[in-house]
CSV table of C-alpha atoms in Angstrom, one decimal:
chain,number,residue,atom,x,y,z
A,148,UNK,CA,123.3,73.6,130.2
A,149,UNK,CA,119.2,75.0,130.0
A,150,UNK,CA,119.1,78.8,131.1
A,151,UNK,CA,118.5,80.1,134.1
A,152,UNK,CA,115.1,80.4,135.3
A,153,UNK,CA,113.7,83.4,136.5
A,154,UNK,CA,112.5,84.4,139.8
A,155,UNK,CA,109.3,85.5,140.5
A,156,UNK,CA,108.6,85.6,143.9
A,157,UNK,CA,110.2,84.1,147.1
A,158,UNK,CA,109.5,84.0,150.7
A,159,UNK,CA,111.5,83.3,153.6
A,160,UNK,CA,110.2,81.8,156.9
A,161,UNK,CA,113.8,82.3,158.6
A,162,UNK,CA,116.4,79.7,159.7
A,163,UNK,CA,117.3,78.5,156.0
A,164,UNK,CA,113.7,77.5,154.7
A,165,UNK,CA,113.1,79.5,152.0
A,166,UNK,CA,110.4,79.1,149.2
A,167,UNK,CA,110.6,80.5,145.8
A,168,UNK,CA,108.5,80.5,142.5
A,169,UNK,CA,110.6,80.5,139.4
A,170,UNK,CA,109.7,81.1,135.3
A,171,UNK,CA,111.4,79.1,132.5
A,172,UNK,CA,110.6,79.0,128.8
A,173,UNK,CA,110.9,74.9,129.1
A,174,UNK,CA,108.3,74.7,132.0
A,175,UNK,CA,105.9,78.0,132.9
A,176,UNK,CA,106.5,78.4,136.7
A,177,UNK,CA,107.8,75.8,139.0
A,178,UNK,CA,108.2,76.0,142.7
A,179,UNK,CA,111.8,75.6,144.6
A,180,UNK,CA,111.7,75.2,148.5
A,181,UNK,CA,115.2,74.9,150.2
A,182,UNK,CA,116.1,73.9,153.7
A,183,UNK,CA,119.7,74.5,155.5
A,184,UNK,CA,120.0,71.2,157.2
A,185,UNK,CA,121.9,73.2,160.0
A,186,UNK,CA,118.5,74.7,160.5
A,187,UNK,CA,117.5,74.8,164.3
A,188,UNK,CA,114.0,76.0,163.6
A,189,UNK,CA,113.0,73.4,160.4
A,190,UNK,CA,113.3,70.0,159.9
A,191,UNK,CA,112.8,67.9,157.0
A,192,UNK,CA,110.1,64.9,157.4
A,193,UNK,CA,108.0,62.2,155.7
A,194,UNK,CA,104.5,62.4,157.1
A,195,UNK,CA,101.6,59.7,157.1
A,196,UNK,CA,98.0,59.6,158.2
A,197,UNK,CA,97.5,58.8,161.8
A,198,UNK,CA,95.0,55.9,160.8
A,199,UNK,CA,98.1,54.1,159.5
A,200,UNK,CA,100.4,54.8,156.1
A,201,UNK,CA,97.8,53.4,153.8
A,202,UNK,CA,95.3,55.9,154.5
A,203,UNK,CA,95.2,58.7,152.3
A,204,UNK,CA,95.1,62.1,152.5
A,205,UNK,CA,95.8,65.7,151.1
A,206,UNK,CA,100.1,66.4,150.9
A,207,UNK,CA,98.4,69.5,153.6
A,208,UNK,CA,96.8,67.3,155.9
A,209,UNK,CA,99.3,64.5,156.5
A,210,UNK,CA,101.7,67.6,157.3
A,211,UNK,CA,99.1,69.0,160.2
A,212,UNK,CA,98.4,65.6,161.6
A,213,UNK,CA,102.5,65.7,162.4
A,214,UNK,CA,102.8,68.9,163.5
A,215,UNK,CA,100.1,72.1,163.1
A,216,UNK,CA,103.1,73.9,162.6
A,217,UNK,CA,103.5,72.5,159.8
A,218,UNK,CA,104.6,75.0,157.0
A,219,UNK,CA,105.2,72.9,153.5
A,220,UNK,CA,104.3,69.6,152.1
A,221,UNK,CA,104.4,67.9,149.3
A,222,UNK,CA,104.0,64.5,148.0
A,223,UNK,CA,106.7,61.4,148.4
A,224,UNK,CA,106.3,57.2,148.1
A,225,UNK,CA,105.1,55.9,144.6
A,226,UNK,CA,102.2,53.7,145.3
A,227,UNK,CA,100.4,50.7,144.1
A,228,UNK,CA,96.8,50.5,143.7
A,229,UNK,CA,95.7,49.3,146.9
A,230,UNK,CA,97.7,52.6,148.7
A,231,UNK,CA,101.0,50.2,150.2
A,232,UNK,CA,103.8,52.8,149.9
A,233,UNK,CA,106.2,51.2,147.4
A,234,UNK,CA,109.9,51.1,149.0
A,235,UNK,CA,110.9,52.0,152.5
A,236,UNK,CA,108.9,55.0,154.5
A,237,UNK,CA,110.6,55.5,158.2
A,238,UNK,CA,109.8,58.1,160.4
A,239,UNK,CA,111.2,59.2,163.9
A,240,UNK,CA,113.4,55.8,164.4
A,241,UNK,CA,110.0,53.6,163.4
A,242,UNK,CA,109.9,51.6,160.1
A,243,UNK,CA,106.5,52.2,158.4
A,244,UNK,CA,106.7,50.4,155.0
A,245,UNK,CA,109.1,48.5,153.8
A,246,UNK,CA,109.1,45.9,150.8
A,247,UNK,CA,112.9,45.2,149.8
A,248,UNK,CA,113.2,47.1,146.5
A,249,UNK,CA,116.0,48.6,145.0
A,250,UNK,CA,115.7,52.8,144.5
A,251,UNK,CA,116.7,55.5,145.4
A,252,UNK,CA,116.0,56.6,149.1
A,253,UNK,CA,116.3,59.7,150.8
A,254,UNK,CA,117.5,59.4,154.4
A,255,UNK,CA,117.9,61.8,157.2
A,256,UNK,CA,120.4,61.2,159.8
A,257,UNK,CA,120.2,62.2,163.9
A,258,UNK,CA,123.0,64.9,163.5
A,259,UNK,CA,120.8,66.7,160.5
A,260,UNK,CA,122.9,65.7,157.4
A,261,UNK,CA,121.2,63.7,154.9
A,262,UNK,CA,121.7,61.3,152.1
A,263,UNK,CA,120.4,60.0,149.1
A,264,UNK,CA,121.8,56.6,146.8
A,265,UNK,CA,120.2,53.6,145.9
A,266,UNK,CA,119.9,50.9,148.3
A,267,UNK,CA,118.1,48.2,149.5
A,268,UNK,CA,117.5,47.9,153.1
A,269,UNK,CA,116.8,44.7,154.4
A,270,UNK,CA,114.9,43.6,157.7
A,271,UNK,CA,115.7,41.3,159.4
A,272,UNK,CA,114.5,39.1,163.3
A,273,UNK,CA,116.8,36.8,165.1
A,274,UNK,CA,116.4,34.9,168.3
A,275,UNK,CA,119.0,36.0,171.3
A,276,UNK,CA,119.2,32.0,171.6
A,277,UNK,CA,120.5,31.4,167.6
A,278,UNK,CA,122.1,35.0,166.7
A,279,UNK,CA,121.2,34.6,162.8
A,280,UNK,CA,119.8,37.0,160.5
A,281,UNK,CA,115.5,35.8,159.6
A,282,UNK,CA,115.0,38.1,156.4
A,283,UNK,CA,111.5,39.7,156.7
A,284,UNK,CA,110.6,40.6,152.9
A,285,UNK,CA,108.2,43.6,154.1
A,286,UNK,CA,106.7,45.7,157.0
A,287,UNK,CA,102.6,46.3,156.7
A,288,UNK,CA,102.4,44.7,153.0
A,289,UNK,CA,100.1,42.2,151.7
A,290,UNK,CA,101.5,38.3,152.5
A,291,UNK,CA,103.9,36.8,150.7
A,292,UNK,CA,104.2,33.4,149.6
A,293,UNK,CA,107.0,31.7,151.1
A,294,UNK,CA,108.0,35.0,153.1
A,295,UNK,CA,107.6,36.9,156.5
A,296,UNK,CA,105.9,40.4,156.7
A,297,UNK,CA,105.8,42.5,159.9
A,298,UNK,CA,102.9,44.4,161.0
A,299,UNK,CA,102.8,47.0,163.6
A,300,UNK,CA,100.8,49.7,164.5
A,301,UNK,CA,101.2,51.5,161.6
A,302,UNK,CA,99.5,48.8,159.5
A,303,UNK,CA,96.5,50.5,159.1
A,304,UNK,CA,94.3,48.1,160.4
A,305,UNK,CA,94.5,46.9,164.2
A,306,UNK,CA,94.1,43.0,163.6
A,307,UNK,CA,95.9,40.7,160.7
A,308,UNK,CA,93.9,38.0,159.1
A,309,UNK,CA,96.0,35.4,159.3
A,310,UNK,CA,96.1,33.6,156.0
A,311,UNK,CA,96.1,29.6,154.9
A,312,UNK,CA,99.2,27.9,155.1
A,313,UNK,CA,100.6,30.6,157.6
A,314,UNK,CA,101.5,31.4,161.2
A,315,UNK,CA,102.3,34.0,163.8
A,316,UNK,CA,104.2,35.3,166.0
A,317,UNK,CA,103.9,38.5,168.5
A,318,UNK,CA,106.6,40.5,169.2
A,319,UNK,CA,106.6,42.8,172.6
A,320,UNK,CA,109.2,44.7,174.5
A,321,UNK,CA,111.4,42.8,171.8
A,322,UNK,CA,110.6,39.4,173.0
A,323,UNK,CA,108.4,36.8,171.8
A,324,UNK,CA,104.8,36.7,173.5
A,325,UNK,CA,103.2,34.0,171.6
A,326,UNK,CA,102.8,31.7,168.8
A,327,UNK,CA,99.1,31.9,166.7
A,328,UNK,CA,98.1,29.6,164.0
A,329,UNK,CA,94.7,30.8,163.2
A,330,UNK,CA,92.2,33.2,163.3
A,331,UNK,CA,92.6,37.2,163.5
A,332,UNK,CA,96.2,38.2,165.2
A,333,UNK,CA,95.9,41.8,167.2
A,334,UNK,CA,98.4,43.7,166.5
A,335,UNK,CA,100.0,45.3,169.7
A,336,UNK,CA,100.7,48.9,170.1
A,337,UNK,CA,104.4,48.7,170.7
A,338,UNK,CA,105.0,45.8,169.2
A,339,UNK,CA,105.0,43.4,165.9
A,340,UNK,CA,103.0,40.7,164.3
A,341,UNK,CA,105.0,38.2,162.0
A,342,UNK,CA,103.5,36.7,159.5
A,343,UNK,CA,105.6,33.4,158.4
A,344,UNK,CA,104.2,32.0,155.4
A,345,UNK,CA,105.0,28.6,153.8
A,346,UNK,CA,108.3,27.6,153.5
A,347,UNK,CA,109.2,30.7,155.9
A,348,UNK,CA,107.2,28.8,158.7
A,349,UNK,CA,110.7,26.5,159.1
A,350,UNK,CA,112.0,29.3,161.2
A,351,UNK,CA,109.3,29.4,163.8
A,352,UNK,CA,111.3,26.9,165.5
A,353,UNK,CA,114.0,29.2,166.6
A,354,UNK,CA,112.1,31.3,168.8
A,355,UNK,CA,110.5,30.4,171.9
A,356,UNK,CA,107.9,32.1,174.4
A,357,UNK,CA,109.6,34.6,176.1
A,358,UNK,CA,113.1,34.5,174.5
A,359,UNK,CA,114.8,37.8,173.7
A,360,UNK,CA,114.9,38.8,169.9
A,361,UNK,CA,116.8,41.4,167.5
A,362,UNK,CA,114.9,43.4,164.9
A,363,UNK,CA,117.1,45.1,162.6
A,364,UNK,CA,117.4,46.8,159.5
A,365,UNK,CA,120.6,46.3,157.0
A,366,UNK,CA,121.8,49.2,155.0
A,367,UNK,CA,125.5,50.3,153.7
A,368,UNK,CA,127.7,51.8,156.7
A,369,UNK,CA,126.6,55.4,155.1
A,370,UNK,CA,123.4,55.1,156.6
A,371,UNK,CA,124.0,54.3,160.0
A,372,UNK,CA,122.2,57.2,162.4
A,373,UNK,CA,119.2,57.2,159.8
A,374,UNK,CA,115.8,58.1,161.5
A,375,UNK,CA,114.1,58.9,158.8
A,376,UNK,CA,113.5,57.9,155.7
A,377,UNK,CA,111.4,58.3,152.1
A,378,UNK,CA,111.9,55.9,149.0
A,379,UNK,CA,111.4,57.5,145.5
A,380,UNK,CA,113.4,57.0,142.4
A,381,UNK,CA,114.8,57.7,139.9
A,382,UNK,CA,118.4,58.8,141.1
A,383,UNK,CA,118.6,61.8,138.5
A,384,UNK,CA,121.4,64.0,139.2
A,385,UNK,CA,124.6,62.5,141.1
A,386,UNK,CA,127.6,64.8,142.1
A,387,UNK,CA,126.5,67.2,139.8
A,388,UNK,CA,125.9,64.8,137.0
A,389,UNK,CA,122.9,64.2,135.2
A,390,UNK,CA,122.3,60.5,135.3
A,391,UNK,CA,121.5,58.5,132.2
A,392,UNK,CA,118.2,57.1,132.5
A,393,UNK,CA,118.5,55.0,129.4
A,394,UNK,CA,119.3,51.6,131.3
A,395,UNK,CA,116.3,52.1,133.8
A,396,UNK,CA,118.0,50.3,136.7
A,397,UNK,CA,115.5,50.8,139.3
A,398,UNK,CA,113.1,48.8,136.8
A,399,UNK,CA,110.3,51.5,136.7
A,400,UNK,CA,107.7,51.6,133.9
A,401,UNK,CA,108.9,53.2,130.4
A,402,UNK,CA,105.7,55.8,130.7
A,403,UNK,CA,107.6,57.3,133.7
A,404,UNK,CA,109.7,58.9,131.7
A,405,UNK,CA,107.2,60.9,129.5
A,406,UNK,CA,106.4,64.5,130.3
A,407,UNK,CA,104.2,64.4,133.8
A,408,UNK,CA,104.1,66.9,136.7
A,409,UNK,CA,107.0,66.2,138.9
A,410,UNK,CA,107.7,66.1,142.4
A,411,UNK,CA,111.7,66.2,142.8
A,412,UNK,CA,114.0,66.4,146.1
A,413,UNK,CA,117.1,65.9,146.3
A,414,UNK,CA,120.6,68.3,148.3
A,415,UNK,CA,122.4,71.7,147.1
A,416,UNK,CA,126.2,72.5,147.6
A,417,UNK,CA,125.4,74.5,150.4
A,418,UNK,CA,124.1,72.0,152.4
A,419,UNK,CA,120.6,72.0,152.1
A,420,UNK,CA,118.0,69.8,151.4
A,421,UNK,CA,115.2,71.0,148.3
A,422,UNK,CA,111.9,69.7,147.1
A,423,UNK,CA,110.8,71.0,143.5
A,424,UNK,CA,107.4,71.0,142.0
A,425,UNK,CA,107.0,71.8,138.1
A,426,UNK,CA,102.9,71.2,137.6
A,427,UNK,CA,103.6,71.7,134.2
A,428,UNK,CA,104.5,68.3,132.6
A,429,UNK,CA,108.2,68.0,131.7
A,430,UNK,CA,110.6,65.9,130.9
A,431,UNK,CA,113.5,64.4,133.8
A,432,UNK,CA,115.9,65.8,131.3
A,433,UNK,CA,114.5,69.0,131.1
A,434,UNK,CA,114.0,69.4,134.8
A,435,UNK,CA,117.2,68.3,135.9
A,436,UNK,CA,118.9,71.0,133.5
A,437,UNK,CA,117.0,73.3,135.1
A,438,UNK,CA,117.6,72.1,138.7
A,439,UNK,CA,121.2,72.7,138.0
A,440,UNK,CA,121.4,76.0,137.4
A,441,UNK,CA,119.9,75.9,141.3
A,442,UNK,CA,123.0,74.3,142.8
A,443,UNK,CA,121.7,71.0,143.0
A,444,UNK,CA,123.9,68.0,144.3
A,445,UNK,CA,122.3,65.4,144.0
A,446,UNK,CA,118.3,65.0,143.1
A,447,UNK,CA,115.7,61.8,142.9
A,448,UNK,CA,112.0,61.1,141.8
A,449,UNK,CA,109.7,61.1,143.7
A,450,UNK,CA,105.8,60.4,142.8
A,451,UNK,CA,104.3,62.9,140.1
A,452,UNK,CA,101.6,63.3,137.8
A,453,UNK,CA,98.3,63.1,139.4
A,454,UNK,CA,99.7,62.5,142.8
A,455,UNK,CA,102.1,65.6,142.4
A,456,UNK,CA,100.8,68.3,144.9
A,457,UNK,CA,102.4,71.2,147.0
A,458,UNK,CA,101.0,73.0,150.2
A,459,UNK,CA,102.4,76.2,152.0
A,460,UNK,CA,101.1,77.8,154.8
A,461,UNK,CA,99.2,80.8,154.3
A,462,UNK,CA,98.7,79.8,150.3
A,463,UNK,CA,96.7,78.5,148.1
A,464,UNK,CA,98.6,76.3,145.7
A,465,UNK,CA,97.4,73.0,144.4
A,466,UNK,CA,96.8,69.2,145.0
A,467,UNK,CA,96.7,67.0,142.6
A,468,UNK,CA,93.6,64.6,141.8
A,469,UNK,CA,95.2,61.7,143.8
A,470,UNK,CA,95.6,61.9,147.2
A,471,UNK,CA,98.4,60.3,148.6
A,472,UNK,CA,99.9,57.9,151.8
A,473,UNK,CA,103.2,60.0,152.3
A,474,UNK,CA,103.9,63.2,152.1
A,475,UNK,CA,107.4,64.9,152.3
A,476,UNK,CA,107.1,68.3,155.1
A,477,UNK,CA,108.9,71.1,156.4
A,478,UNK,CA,108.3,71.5,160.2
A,479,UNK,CA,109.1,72.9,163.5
A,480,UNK,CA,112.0,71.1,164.4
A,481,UNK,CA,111.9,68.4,167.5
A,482,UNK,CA,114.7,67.5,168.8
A,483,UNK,CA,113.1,64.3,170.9
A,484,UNK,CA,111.8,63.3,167.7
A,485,UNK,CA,115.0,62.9,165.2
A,486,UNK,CA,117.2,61.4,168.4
A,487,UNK,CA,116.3,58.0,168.0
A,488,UNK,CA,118.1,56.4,164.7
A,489,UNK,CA,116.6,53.3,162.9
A,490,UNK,CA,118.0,49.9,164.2
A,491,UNK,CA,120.8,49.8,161.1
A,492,UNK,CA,123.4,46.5,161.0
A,493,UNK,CA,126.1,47.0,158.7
A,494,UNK,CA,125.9,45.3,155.1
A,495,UNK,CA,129.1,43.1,155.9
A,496,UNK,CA,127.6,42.5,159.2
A,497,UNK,CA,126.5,39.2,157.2
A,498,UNK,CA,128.1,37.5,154.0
């Protein structure tokens, strides 16, 4: 078990958000910030550029363009190079991103407890007419071959160029408005573009102008009343326990898990929710040990090095060279906003 680290200066906003600064020998100084989930004032909530999740920003200014109450922020989804947030990224009830991987998500449920495991949740349509689950591979990622992607308004981009050897269909008010085989498909504001490719074009035949659908996400029964969501990885402390990252389960690169600057979240014993910056580079082992010492529960990755960055009000801290599509933020809680849970089926819903 590492030492204790040493405080060196702490603030708190009231309600159970406070923010600290600590010193250890392993690290220099690393910043703690810890939420009570019971918190009536604060909530806990990824954040994305209005223009759509692939555009960019500072960890500061996707946290004002939620709320300009905004008090902390730091950064959350890995990436790729073309900015398509890699995992799952739901916010207020609303799927943003979503490309079936396996890691380790943090979720936030309508009555203010949260969870974090690794999962894959999978989307899914199906016609009112044939009630059978159509697995969509991804929401607002590049096509597939052979699959079906979704697009909605948080795409990015207001039209989809609809690709060779692929059809659409449009989705509104949850029923289906039209068929397109070519040409650019406008996205609708409150509703979906599907994008069957290939083989995946069989299904079109189950849905007909103006029938009724189901969009829905799959997840294990523990994440039913989820209505927001963030995908990181890796799981690094479980119960208590540091996990072994020898066997690199959630098949992420071996430079990973070199010294970087880390961005870590993850829940305390007392029921609160933390997000930990080291800008130092460091080890998961040796920051794990450290987080320990801090109550931790459970902790996960979530994107460092360049991207890792850190904003509180009223201080200058620091932003990494990269900016980023998500960002993780303390706000003023809304209670409209973390009402509406994501459309969950259970697992077994379907063998």
């Amino acid at each position: 078990m590492a030492e204790s680290p040493q405080l060196v200066e702490q603030k708190d906003f009231g309600d159970g958000l406070i923010y600290s600064v600590f010193n250890h020998e392993n690290t220099g100084n690393f910043y703690f910030v810890k939420l009570k989930l019971s918190s009536q004032k604060w909530q806990l909530t990824p954040t994305t550029n209005e223009k759509g999740v692939r555009r960019c920003g500072t960890v500061k200014e996707l946290a004002l363009r939620y709320n300009p109450d905004a008090q902390i922020s730091v950064n959350a989804s890995f990436f790729d190079t073309a900015k398509y947030p890699i995992g799952t990224v739901a916010i207020d009830g609303e799927i943003l991103s979503l490309d079936n991987r396996k890691r380790t998500s943090l979720g936030i449920k309508t009555d203010g407890s949260a969870i974090i495991d690794i999962i894959t949740p999978r989307a899914f349509i199906s016609s009112d007419d044939y009630f059978e689950p159509i697995w969509i591979w991804g929401y607002n990622q590049p096509t597939k071959k052979n699959a079906i992607i979704a697009y909605n308004s948080q795409n990015g981009d207001s039209v989809v160029n609809l690709p060779t050897e692929a059809e659409a269909l449009i989705i509104e008010n949850n029923a289906v408005e039209k068929k397109v085989d070519a040409g650019k498909v406008a996205i609708p504001k409150d509703g979906l573009v599907l994008i069957f490719h290939g083989k995946s074009k069989a299904h079109l035949n189950r849905f007909k102008t103006g029938s009724s659908v189901t969009l829905g996400l799959v997840m294990p029964r523990e994440w039913e009343n989820t209505y927001a969501m963030v995908t990181g990885g890796p799981r690094l402390i479980n119960n208590a326990r540091i996990v072994d990252l020898k066997d690199n389960t959630e098949n992420f690169e071996s430079g990973l898990f070199k010294p970087h600057r880390r961005t870590i979240a993850g829940l305390t014993w007392n029921d609160e929710v933390f997000i930990a910056v080291f800008p130092n580079p460091v080890t998961y082992e040796n920051a794990t040990e450290i987080l320990l010492t801090l109550n931790v529960k459970d902790a996960m990755g979530l994107d460092g090095g360049s991207s890792s960055s850190l904003w509180v009000n009223d201080q200058k801290l620091f932003n990494g060279p990269k900016n980023v599509p998500v960002a993780l933020s303390i706000v003023p809680r809304d209670t409209d906003k973390t009402k509406n849970p994501l459309p969950y089926f259970e697992n077994k819903y379907w063998n």
